[in-house]
Coordinates of N, CA and C in Angstrom, one line a residue:
X35 N 0.8 -1.1 0.0 CA 0.0 0.0 0.0 C 0.9 1.3 0.0
X36 N 0.4 2.3 -0.3 CA 1.0 3.6 -0.4 C 0.4 4.5 0.7
X37 N 1.2 5.0 1.7 CA 0.7 5.9 2.7 C 0.5 7.2 2.2
X38 N -0.1 8.1 3.1 CA -0.3 9.5 2.7 C 0.9 10.4 2.4
X39 N 2.0 9.9 2.9 CA 3.3 10.5 2.7 C 4.0 10.1 1.5
X40 N 3.5 9.1 0.8 CA 4.0 8.6 -0.4 C 5.0 7.4 -0.2
X41 N 5.2 6.9 1.0 CA 5.9 5.8 1.3 C 5.2 4.5 0.9
X42 N 5.9 3.5 0.5 CA 5.3 2.2 0.1 C 5.5 1.2 1.1
X43 N 4.5 0.4 1.5 CA 4.5 -0.7 2.5 C 4.1 -2.0 1.8
X44 N 4.8 -2.9 2.4 CA 4.3 -4.4 2.2 C 3.7 -4.8 3.6
X45 N 2.4 -5.2 3.5 CA 1.8 -5.4 4.8 C 1.4 -7.0 4.6
X46 N 1.6 -7.7 5.8 CA 1.4 -9.1 5.8 C 0.2 -9.4 6.8
X47 N -0.9 -9.8 6.3 CA -2.0 -10.1 7.2 C -2.3 -11.5 7.2
X48 N -1.5 -12.4 7.7 CA -1.7 -13.9 7.7 C -2.7 -14.3 8.7
X49 N -3.3 -15.5 8.5 CA -4.4 -15.8 9.3 C -3.9 -16.5 10.7
X50 N -3.1 -17.4 10.4 CA -2.7 -18.3 11.6 C -1.2 -18.1 12.0
X51 N -0.4 -18.4 11.0 CA 1.1 -18.1 11.4 C 1.8 -17.7 10.2
X52 N 2.8 -16.9 10.3 CA 3.5 -16.3 9.2 C 4.4 -17.6 8.4
X53 N 4.0 -17.7 7.1 CA 4.7 -18.9 6.4 C 6.1 -18.8 6.2
X54 N 6.6 -17.6 6.2 CA 8.1 -17.4 6.0 C 8.6 -16.5 7.0
X55 N 9.9 -16.6 7.3 CA 10.5 -15.7 8.4 C 10.4 -14.3 8.0
X56 N 9.8 -13.6 8.9 CA 9.5 -12.1 8.8 C 10.8 -11.4 8.4
X57 N 11.9 -11.7 8.9 CA 13.1 -11.1 8.6 C 13.5 -11.2 7.1
X58 N 13.3 -12.3 6.6 CA 13.5 -12.5 5.2 C 12.6 -11.6 4.3
X59 N 11.4 -11.5 4.6 CA 10.5 -10.7 3.9 C 10.9 -9.3 4.1
X60 N 11.2 -8.8 5.2 CA 11.6 -7.3 5.5 C 12.8 -7.0 4.7
X61 N 13.8 -7.9 4.6 CA 15.0 -7.8 3.7 C 14.6 -7.5 2.3
X62 N 13.7 -8.5 1.8 CA 13.3 -8.3 0.5 C 12.5 -7.1 0.2
X63 N 11.7 -6.7 1.1 CA 11.0 -5.4 1.0 C 11.9 -4.2 0.8
X64 N 12.9 -4.2 1.7 CA 13.9 -3.0 1.6 C 14.7 -3.0 0.4
X65 N 14.8 -4.1 -0.3 CA 15.6 -4.0 -1.6 C 14.7 -3.3 -2.7
X66 N 13.5 -3.3 -2.5 CA 12.6 -2.6 -3.3 C 12.1 -1.2 -2.9
X67 N 12.8 -0.8 -1.8 CA 12.3 0.5 -1.2 C 10.9 0.5 -0.6
X68 N 10.6 -0.7 -0.2 CA 9.4 -0.8 0.6 C 9.7 -1.0 2.1
X69 N 8.8 -0.6 2.9 CA 8.8 -1.0 4.4 C 7.8 -2.2 4.6
X70 N 8.1 -2.9 5.5 CA 7.3 -4.2 5.9 C 6.8 -4.1 7.2
X71 N 5.5 -4.5 7.4 CA 4.9 -4.5 8.6 C 3.9 -5.8 8.7
X72 N 4.0 -6.4 9.8 CA 3.0 -7.6 10.0 C 1.9 -6.9 10.6
X73 N 0.6 -7.0 10.0 CA -0.7 -6.6 10.5 C -1.1 -7.5 11.7
X74 N -1.5 -7.0 12.8 CA -1.9 -7.8 13.9 C -3.3 -8.3 13.7
X75 N -3.6 -9.5 14.0 CA -5.0 -10.1 13.8 C -6.1 -9.1 14.4
X76 N -5.7 -8.6 15.4 CA -6.8 -7.7 16.2 C -7.1 -6.5 15.2
X77 N -6.1 -6.0 14.4 CA -6.4 -4.9 13.5 C -7.4 -5.3 12.4
X78 N -7.6 -6.6 12.2 CA -8.4 -7.1 11.1 C -9.7 -7.6 11.8
X79 N -9.8 -8.4 12.8 CA -11.0 -9.0 13.3 C -11.5 -8.3 14.5
X80 N -11.0 -7.4 15.2 CA -11.6 -6.7 16.3 C -12.3 -5.5 15.7
X81 N -13.2 -5.0 16.2 CA -13.9 -3.8 15.9 C -15.0 -4.1 14.9
X82 N -15.5 -3.1 14.2 CA -16.8 -3.3 13.4 C -16.5 -3.3 11.8
X83 N -15.3 -2.8 11.5 CA -15.0 -2.6 10.1 C -15.3 -3.8 9.3
X84 N -14.8 -4.9 9.6 CA -14.9 -6.2 8.9 C -16.3 -6.6 8.8
X85 N -17.0 -6.6 9.9 CA -18.3 -7.1 9.8 C -19.2 -6.2 9.0
X86 N -19.1 -4.9 9.0 CA -19.8 -3.9 8.3 C -19.5 -4.0 6.8
X87 N -18.2 -4.3 6.4 CA -17.7 -4.5 5.2 C -18.5 -5.9 4.5
X88 N -18.4 -6.8 5.4 CA -19.0 -8.1 5.0 C -20.5 -7.9 4.7
X89 N -21.2 -7.2 5.6 CA -22.7 -6.9 5.4 C -22.9 -6.2 4.1
X90 N -22.1 -5.2 3.8 CA -22.2 -4.4 2.6 C -22.0 -5.2 1.3
X91 N -20.9 -6.0 1.3 CA -20.5 -6.8 0.1 C -21.5 -7.8 -0.4
X92 N -22.4 -8.1 0.5 CA -23.5 -9.1 0.1 C -24.3 -8.4 -1.0
X93 N -24.3 -7.1 -1.2 CA -25.1 -6.3 -2.1 C -24.3 -5.8 -3.3
X94 N -23.0 -6.2 -3.5 CA -22.1 -5.8 -4.5 C -22.8 -5.7 -6.0
X95 N -23.6 -6.8 -6.3 CA -24.0 -6.8 -7.6 C -25.4 -6.2 -7.8
X96 N -25.9 -5.6 -6.8 CA -27.3 -4.9 -7.0 C -27.3 -3.6 -7.7
X97 N -28.2 -3.5 -8.6 CA -28.3 -2.3 -9.4 C -29.4 -1.4 -8.8
X98 N -29.1 -0.1 -8.8 CA -30.0 0.8 -8.1 C -30.7 1.7 -9.3
X99 N -31.9 1.7 -9.4 CA -32.5 2.4 -10.5 C -32.2 3.9 -10.5
X100 N -32.2 4.5 -11.6 CA -31.9 6.0 -11.5 C -32.8 6.8 -10.7
X101 N -34.0 6.5 -10.8 CA -35.0 7.3 -9.9 C -34.6 7.2 -8.4
X102 N -34.2 6.1 -7.9 CA -33.8 6.0 -6.4 C -32.6 6.8 -6.2
X103 N -31.5 6.6 -7.2 CA -30.3 7.2 -6.9 C -30.5 8.7 -6.9
X104 N -31.3 9.3 -7.8 CA -31.5 10.7 -7.8 C -32.3 11.2 -6.7
X105 N -33.3 10.4 -6.2 CA -34.0 10.9 -5.0 C -33.2 10.9 -3.8
X106 N -32.3 9.9 -3.6 CA -31.5 9.8 -2.3 C -30.4 10.9 -2.5
X107 N -29.7 11.0 -3.5 CA -28.6 12.2 -3.6 C -29.3 13.5 -3.5
X108 N -30.5 13.7 -4.1 CA -31.2 15.0 -3.7 C -31.7 15.2 -2.4
X109 N -32.2 14.2 -1.6 CA -32.4 14.3 -0.2 C -31.2 14.7 0.5
X110 N -30.2 14.1 0.3 CA -28.9 14.4 1.0 C -28.4 15.8 0.7
X111 N -28.6 16.1 -0.5 CA -28.1 17.6 -0.9 C -29.0 18.6 -0.1
X112 N -30.3 18.4 0.1 CA -31.2 19.3 0.6 C -31.1 19.3 2.1
X113 N -30.9 18.1 2.8 CA -30.9 18.1 4.2 C -29.6 17.8 4.9
X114 N -28.6 17.6 4.1 CA -27.3 17.2 4.7 C -27.4 15.7 5.1
X115 N -26.5 15.1 5.9 CA -26.3 13.8 6.3 C -27.7 13.4 6.9
X116 N -28.2 12.2 6.5 CA -29.5 11.6 7.1 C -29.0 10.2 7.6
X117 N -29.9 9.8 8.5 CA -29.8 8.5 9.2 C -30.0 7.5 8.2
X118 N -29.5 6.3 8.3 CA -29.7 5.2 7.5 C -31.3 4.9 7.4
X119 N -32.0 4.8 8.4 CA -33.5 4.7 8.4 C -34.2 5.7 7.6
X120 N -33.7 6.9 7.7 CA -34.3 8.0 6.8 C -34.1 7.7 5.4
X121 N -32.9 7.3 5.0 CA -32.5 7.0 3.6 C -33.2 6.0 3.0
X122 N -33.6 4.9 3.9 CA -34.4 3.8 3.4 C -35.8 4.2 3.0
X123 N -36.4 5.2 3.6 CA -37.6 5.7 3.2 C -37.7 6.4 1.7
X124 N -36.6 6.9 1.3 CA -36.5 7.6 0.2 C -36.5 6.5 -1.1
X125 N -36.0 5.3 -0.8 CA -35.9 4.4 -1.9 C -37.1 3.7 -2.1
X126 N -37.7 3.7 -3.4 CA -39.1 3.3 -3.7 C -39.0 2.1 -4.8
X127 N -38.0 2.2 -5.7 CA -38.1 1.2 -6.9 C -37.2 -0.1 -6.6
X128 N -36.4 -0.1 -5.5 CA -35.6 -1.3 -5.2 C -35.7 -1.6 -3.8
X129 N -35.2 -2.6 -3.4 CA -35.1 -3.2 -2.1 C -34.4 -2.0 -1.3
X130 N -34.9 -1.3 -0.2 CA -34.2 -0.3 0.3 C -32.8 -0.5 0.9
X131 N -32.6 -1.6 1.6 CA -31.2 -2.0 2.2 C -30.2 -2.4 1.1
X132 N -30.7 -3.1 0.1 CA -29.9 -3.5 -1.0 C -29.5 -2.2 -1.7
X133 N -30.4 -1.3 -2.1 CA -30.1 -0.1 -2.8 C -29.1 0.8 -2.1
X134 N -29.3 1.1 -0.7 CA -28.5 1.9 -0.1 C -27.0 1.3 0.0
X135 N -26.9 0.0 0.3 CA -25.7 -0.8 0.3 C -24.9 -0.5 -0.8
X136 N -25.7 -0.7 -2.0 CA -25.0 -0.6 -3.3 C -24.5 0.7 -3.5
X137 N -25.3 1.7 -3.2 CA -24.7 3.1 -3.4 C -23.5 3.4 -2.5
X138 N -23.4 2.9 -1.4 CA -22.2 3.0 -0.5 C -21.1 2.3 -1.2
X139 N -21.3 1.2 -1.7 CA -20.1 0.3 -2.4 C -19.7 1.0 -3.7
X140 N -20.7 1.7 -4.3 CA -20.4 2.5 -5.6 C -19.6 3.9 -5.3
X141 N -19.5 4.3 -4.0 CA -18.9 5.4 -3.5 C -19.6 6.6 -3.8
X142 N -20.9 6.6 -3.9 CA -21.8 7.7 -4.0 C -22.1 8.3 -2.6
X143 N -22.3 7.6 -1.6 CA -22.6 7.9 -0.3 C -21.6 7.1 0.6
X144 N -21.5 7.6 1.8 CA -20.6 6.9 2.8 C -21.2 6.8 4.3
X145 N -20.8 5.8 4.9 CA -21.1 5.6 6.3 C -20.0 5.4 7.1
X146 N -19.9 5.6 8.3 CA -18.8 5.4 9.3 C -18.8 3.7 9.5
X147 N -17.7 3.0 9.0 CA -17.7 1.7 9.3 C -17.0 1.2 10.6
X148 N -16.3 2.1 11.3 CA -15.5 1.7 12.5 C -16.2 1.9 13.8
X149 N -17.2 2.8 13.8 CA -17.8 3.2 15.2 C -18.6 2.1 15.7
X150 N -19.6 1.6 15.0 CA -20.5 0.5 15.5 C -21.1 -0.2 14.2
X151 N -21.8 -1.3 14.4 CA -22.4 -2.0 13.3 C -23.4 -1.0 12.6
X152 N -23.5 -1.1 11.4 CA -24.5 -0.3 10.5 C -25.9 -0.5 11.2
X153 N -26.6 0.6 11.6 CA -27.9 0.4 12.1 C -28.8 1.5 11.7
X154 N -30.0 1.6 12.1 CA -30.9 2.8 11.8 C -30.4 4.1 12.1
X155 N -29.5 4.3 13.0 CA -29.1 5.6 13.5 C -27.8 5.9 12.6
X156 N -27.1 4.9 12.0 CA -26.0 5.3 11.3 C -26.2 6.5 10.3
X157 N -25.3 7.4 10.4 CA -25.5 8.5 9.5 C -24.9 8.3 8.0
X158 N -25.6 8.8 7.0 CA -25.2 8.6 5.6 C -24.9 10.0 5.1
X159 N -23.7 10.0 4.5 CA -23.3 11.3 3.7 C -23.0 11.1 2.4
X160 N -23.3 12.1 1.5 CA -23.0 12.2 0.2 C -21.6 12.4 -0.1
X161 N -21.1 11.6 -1.0 CA -19.5 11.9 -1.4 C -19.7 12.8 -2.6
X162 N -18.9 13.8 -2.6 CA -18.9 14.7 -3.9 C -17.7 14.3 -4.6
X163 N -17.8 14.2 -5.9 CA -16.7 13.7 -6.8 C -15.9 14.9 -7.1

């Protein structure tokens, strides 16, 4: 990955045990001007991000009709951030949760994934291109 300062990293997020000596990998990374870091299991499995991402990805192939997309984006423009529950009321042509999840995955709207599980009170914000 590339960090915000432009540095390149090689991250190892293994599930059970590192398949190769970390020192060997770190040396190989440094020969290509990369830094190496082992990502702790708790960074991946603790918290809400992975669970929320899994919940959203279920709707990755869902199509949102133009009418619903325009209605939701207009409502967010007019009112600012809305709760997840309020956004569901705007969607009429598609299954509301599937439509909103799809718009999140498409990068048109965003929700906070790290604070709690996505629920009725989760705030939805429009992403400006």
